[in-house]
Coordinates of N, CA and C in Angstrom, one line a residue:
A241 N 298.8 263.1 150.0 CA 297.6 263.5 149.5 C 296.3 263.0 150.2
S242 N 296.6 261.8 150.8 CA 295.5 261.2 151.5 C 295.2 261.7 152.9
V243 N 296.2 262.3 153.5 CA 296.1 263.2 154.8 C 295.3 264.3 154.5
F244 N 295.6 265.0 153.4 CA 294.8 266.3 153.1 C 293.5 266.0 152.8
Q245 N 293.3 264.8 152.1 CA 291.8 264.4 151.6 C 290.9 264.1 153.0
S246 N 291.5 263.2 153.9 CA 290.8 262.9 155.1 C 290.4 264.1 155.9
H247 N 291.4 265.1 155.9 CA 291.2 266.4 156.7 C 290.1 267.1 156.0
E248 N 290.0 267.3 154.7 CA 289.0 267.8 154.0 C 287.5 267.1 154.2
E249 N 287.6 265.8 154.2 CA 286.3 265.1 154.6 C 285.8 265.5 155.9
D250 N 286.8 265.5 156.9 CA 286.3 265.7 158.2 C 285.7 267.2 158.3
D251 N 286.4 268.0 157.6 CA 285.8 269.4 157.6 C 284.4 269.3 157.1
R252 N 284.1 268.7 156.0 CA 282.9 268.5 155.2 C 281.9 268.0 156.2
K253 N 282.2 266.9 156.9 CA 281.3 266.2 157.9 C 280.9 267.2 159.1
V254 N 281.8 268.1 159.4 CA 281.6 268.9 160.6 C 280.6 270.0 160.1
R255 N 281.0 270.5 158.8 CA 280.0 271.5 158.3 C 278.6 271.0 158.1
R256 N 278.5 269.8 157.5 CA 277.3 269.1 157.3 C 276.6 268.9 158.6
R257 N 277.1 268.4 159.7 CA 276.6 268.1 161.0 C 276.1 269.4 161.5
E258 N 276.9 270.6 161.4 CA 276.4 272.0 161.9 C 275.3 272.4 161.1
K259 N 275.2 272.3 159.8 CA 274.1 272.7 158.9 C 272.9 271.9 159.4
N260 N 272.9 270.5 159.5 CA 271.8 269.7 160.0 C 271.4 270.1 161.4
R261 N 272.3 270.4 162.3 CA 271.9 270.9 163.7 C 271.0 272.2 163.5
V262 N 271.6 273.2 162.8 CA 270.9 274.4 162.8 C 269.5 274.2 162.0
A263 N 269.5 273.3 160.9 CA 268.2 273.1 160.4 C 267.1 272.4 161.3
A264 N 267.6 271.5 162.2 CA 266.7 270.8 163.1 C 266.4 271.8 164.1
Q265 N 267.1 272.6 164.6 CA 266.8 273.6 165.6 C 265.8 274.6 164.9
R266 N 265.8 275.1 163.7 CA 265.0 275.9 163.1 C 263.6 275.1 162.8
S267 N 263.6 273.8 162.6 CA 262.5 273.1 162.2 C 261.5 272.9 163.8
R268 N 262.4 272.6 164.8 CA 261.8 272.6 166.1 C 261.0 273.7 166.5
K269 N 261.8 275.0 166.3 CA 261.3 276.3 166.5 C 259.9 276.6 165.8
K270 N 259.9 276.2 164.5 CA 258.7 276.4 163.7 C 257.6 275.6 164.2
Q271 N 257.9 274.2 164.5 CA 256.9 273.4 165.0 C 256.3 273.9 166.4
T272 N 257.2 274.5 167.3 CA 256.8 275.0 168.5 C 255.8 276.3 168.3
Q273 N 256.2 277.1 167.4 CA 255.3 278.2 167.1 C 254.1 277.9 166.4
K274 N 254.1 276.8 165.6 CA 252.7 276.4 165.1 C 251.9 275.9 166.1
A275 N 252.4 275.1 167.2 CA 251.7 274.3 168.1 C 251.1 275.6 169.0
D276 N 252.1 276.6 169.4 CA 251.5 277.7 170.1 C 250.3 278.5 169.6
K277 N 250.4 278.6 168.2 CA 249.3 279.4 167.4 C 248.1 278.5 167.5
L278 N 248.2 277.2 167.2 CA 247.1 276.3 167.4 C 246.4 276.3 168.8
H279 N 247.2 276.3 169.7 CA 246.6 276.4 171.2 C 245.9 277.7 171.4
E280 N 246.5 278.7 171.0 CA 245.9 280.0 171.1 C 244.5 280.2 170.5
E281 N 244.5 279.5 169.2 CA 243.2 279.5 168.3 C 242.1 278.7 169.2
Y282 N 242.7 277.5 169.8 CA 241.8 276.5 170.5 C 241.2 277.4 171.7
E283 N 242.0 278.1 172.5 CA 241.6 278.9 173.7 C 240.6 279.7 173.3
S284 N 240.8 280.5 172.1 CA 239.8 281.4 171.6 C 238.5 280.9 171.2
L285 N 238.5 279.7 170.5 CA 237.4 279.0 170.2 C 236.5 278.6 171.5
E286 N 237.3 278.1 172.4 CA 236.7 277.6 173.7 C 235.9 278.8 174.4
Q287 N 236.6 279.9 174.3 CA 235.9 281.0 175.0 C 234.8 281.5 174.3
E288 N 234.7 281.5 172.9 CA 233.7 281.9 172.1 C 232.5 280.8 172.2
N289 N 232.8 279.6 172.3 CA 231.9 278.4 172.6 C 231.1 278.7 173.8
T290 N 231.9 278.9 175.0 CA 231.4 279.3 176.3 C 230.3 280.4 176.2
S291 N 230.7 281.4 175.6 CA 229.9 282.6 175.5 C 228.7 282.5 174.6
L292 N 228.8 281.6 173.5 CA 227.7 281.3 172.7 C 226.7 280.4 173.5
K293 N 227.2 279.5 174.4 CA 226.3 278.6 175.2 C 225.6 279.5 176.2
R294 N 226.3 280.4 176.9 CA 225.6 281.4 177.7 C 224.5 282.0 177.0
E295 N 224.8 282.5 175.8 CA 223.7 283.4 175.0 C 222.6 282.5 174.7
I296 N 222.9 281.2 174.3 CA 221.8 280.3 174.1 C 220.8 280.0 175.2
G297 N 221.6 279.9 176.3 CA 220.8 279.6 177.6 C 219.8 280.9 177.9
K298 N 220.5 282.0 177.7 CA 219.6 283.3 177.9 C 218.4 283.3 177.0
L299 N 218.6 283.0 175.7 CA 217.6 283.2 174.6 C 216.6 282.0 174.9
T300 N 217.0 280.9 175.5 CA 216.1 279.8 175.6 C 215.1 280.1 176.7
D301 N 215.6 280.9 177.8 CA 215.0 281.2 179.0 C 213.9 282.4 178.5
E302 N 214.4 283.3 177.7 CA 213.5 284.4 177.2 C 212.4 283.7 176.3
M303 N 212.8 282.8 175.5 CA 211.7 282.1 174.7 C 210.6 281.4 175.6
K304 N 211.1 280.7 176.6 CA 210.1 280.1 177.6 C 209.3 281.0 178.2
H305 N 209.8 282.3 178.5 CA 209.1 283.4 179.2 C 208.0 283.8 178.3
L306 N 208.4 284.3 177.1 CA 207.5 284.7 176.1 C 206.5 283.8 175.7
S307 N 206.7 282.4 175.6 CA 205.7 281.5 175.4 C 204.7 281.4 176.4
E308 N 205.2 281.5 177.7 CA 204.2 281.5 178.9 C 203.3 282.8 178.8
V309 N 203.8 284.0 178.4 CA 203.2 285.3 178.3 C 202.2 285.1 177.3
L310 N 202.6 284.5 176.1 CA 201.5 284.3 174.9 C 200.4 283.3 175.4
K311 N 200.8 282.3 176.1 CA 199.7 281.4 176.5 C 198.7 282.2 177.4
D312 N 199.2 282.9 178.4 CA 198.4 283.8 179.1 C 197.6 284.8 178.4
H313 N 198.2 285.4 177.6 CA 197.4 286.3 176.6 C 196.3 285.6 175.7
E314 N 196.6 284.4 175.2 CA 195.7 283.6 174.4 C 194.5 283.4 175.2
K315 N 194.6 283.2 176.4 CA 193.3 282.9 177.3 C 192.6 284.1 177.4
I316 N 192.9 285.2 177.4 CA 192.1 286.4 177.5 C 191.9 287.2 176.3
C317 N 192.6 286.9 175.2 CA 192.4 287.7 174.0 C 191.2 287.5 173.2
P318 N 190.4 288.5 173.0 CA 189.1 288.4 172.4 C 189.3 288.0 170.8
L319 N 190.4 288.4 170.4 CA 190.6 288.1 168.9 C 190.7 286.7 168.6
L320 N 191.2 285.9 169.6 CA 191.3 284.5 169.3 C 190.0 283.6 169.2
H321 N 189.0 284.3 169.6 CA 187.6 283.6 169.4 C 187.2 283.7 167.9
C322 N 187.8 284.7 167.2 CA 187.5 284.8 165.8 C 188.7 284.7 164.9
T323 N 189.6 283.8 165.4 CA 191.0 283.9 164.7 C 190.8 283.6 163.3
M324 N 190.1 282.6 162.9 CA 189.9 282.2 161.5 C 189.5 283.4 160.6
N325 N 188.6 284.0 161.1 CA 187.9 285.1 160.3 C 189.0 286.2 160.2
F326 N 189.7 286.4 161.3 CA 190.8 287.5 161.4 C 191.9 287.2 160.4
V327 N 192.4 285.8 160.4 CA 193.5 285.5 159.5 C 193.0 285.6 158.0
T328 N 191.8 285.2 157.6 CA 191.4 285.2 156.3 C 190.9 286.4 155.8
I329 N 190.2 287.2 156.5 CA 189.9 288.5 156.2 C 190.2 289.4 157.2
P330 N 191.4 290.1 157.1 CA 191.9 290.9 158.3 C 191.0 292.0 158.5
R331 N 190.5 292.2 159.8 CA 189.7 293.2 160.2 C 190.3 294.2 161.1
P332 N 190.7 295.4 160.6 CA 191.5 296.3 161.5 C 190.8 296.8 162.7
D333 N 189.3 296.8 162.7 CA 188.5 297.2 163.9 C 188.6 296.1 164.9
A334 N 188.8 294.8 164.6 CA 189.0 293.8 165.5 C 190.3 293.9 166.1
L335 N 191.4 294.2 165.3 CA 192.7 294.2 165.8 C 192.8 295.4 166.8
A336 N 192.1 296.6 166.3 CA 192.1 297.7 167.3 C 191.6 297.4 168.7
G337 N 190.7 296.5 168.8 CA 190.1 296.2 170.1 C 191.2 295.6 171.0
C338 N 192.1 295.0 170.4 CA 193.2 294.4 171.2 C 194.4 295.2 171.6
L339 N 194.6 296.3 170.9 CA 195.7 297.2 171.0 C 195.4 298.2 171.9
P340 N 196.4 298.6 172.7 CA 196.3 299.8 173.7 C 196.0 301.1 172.9
R341 N 195.2 302.0 173.6 CA 194.9 303.3 172.9 C 195.6 304.3 173.5

């Protein structure tokens, strides 16, 4: 009976080892897939970040340009001499003098 018992125990050990091996393999595969997915997300975010930085640069340049244009316009705009009047009591005739016809 003891020979039969030890053979049965050996079988059980072999099956348990195989089961553990398969489970470990599955776990490694899952971890690898998770790491791959995170890496893809990271790459995507890096590209988006680069794109947004480029866009911010363009918008900053445009803002600088428009600020310069505004400064140049302020020097020659007749409305700015009476800005306070214009702001408190809007005068369409004063505004019309500054608009193209």
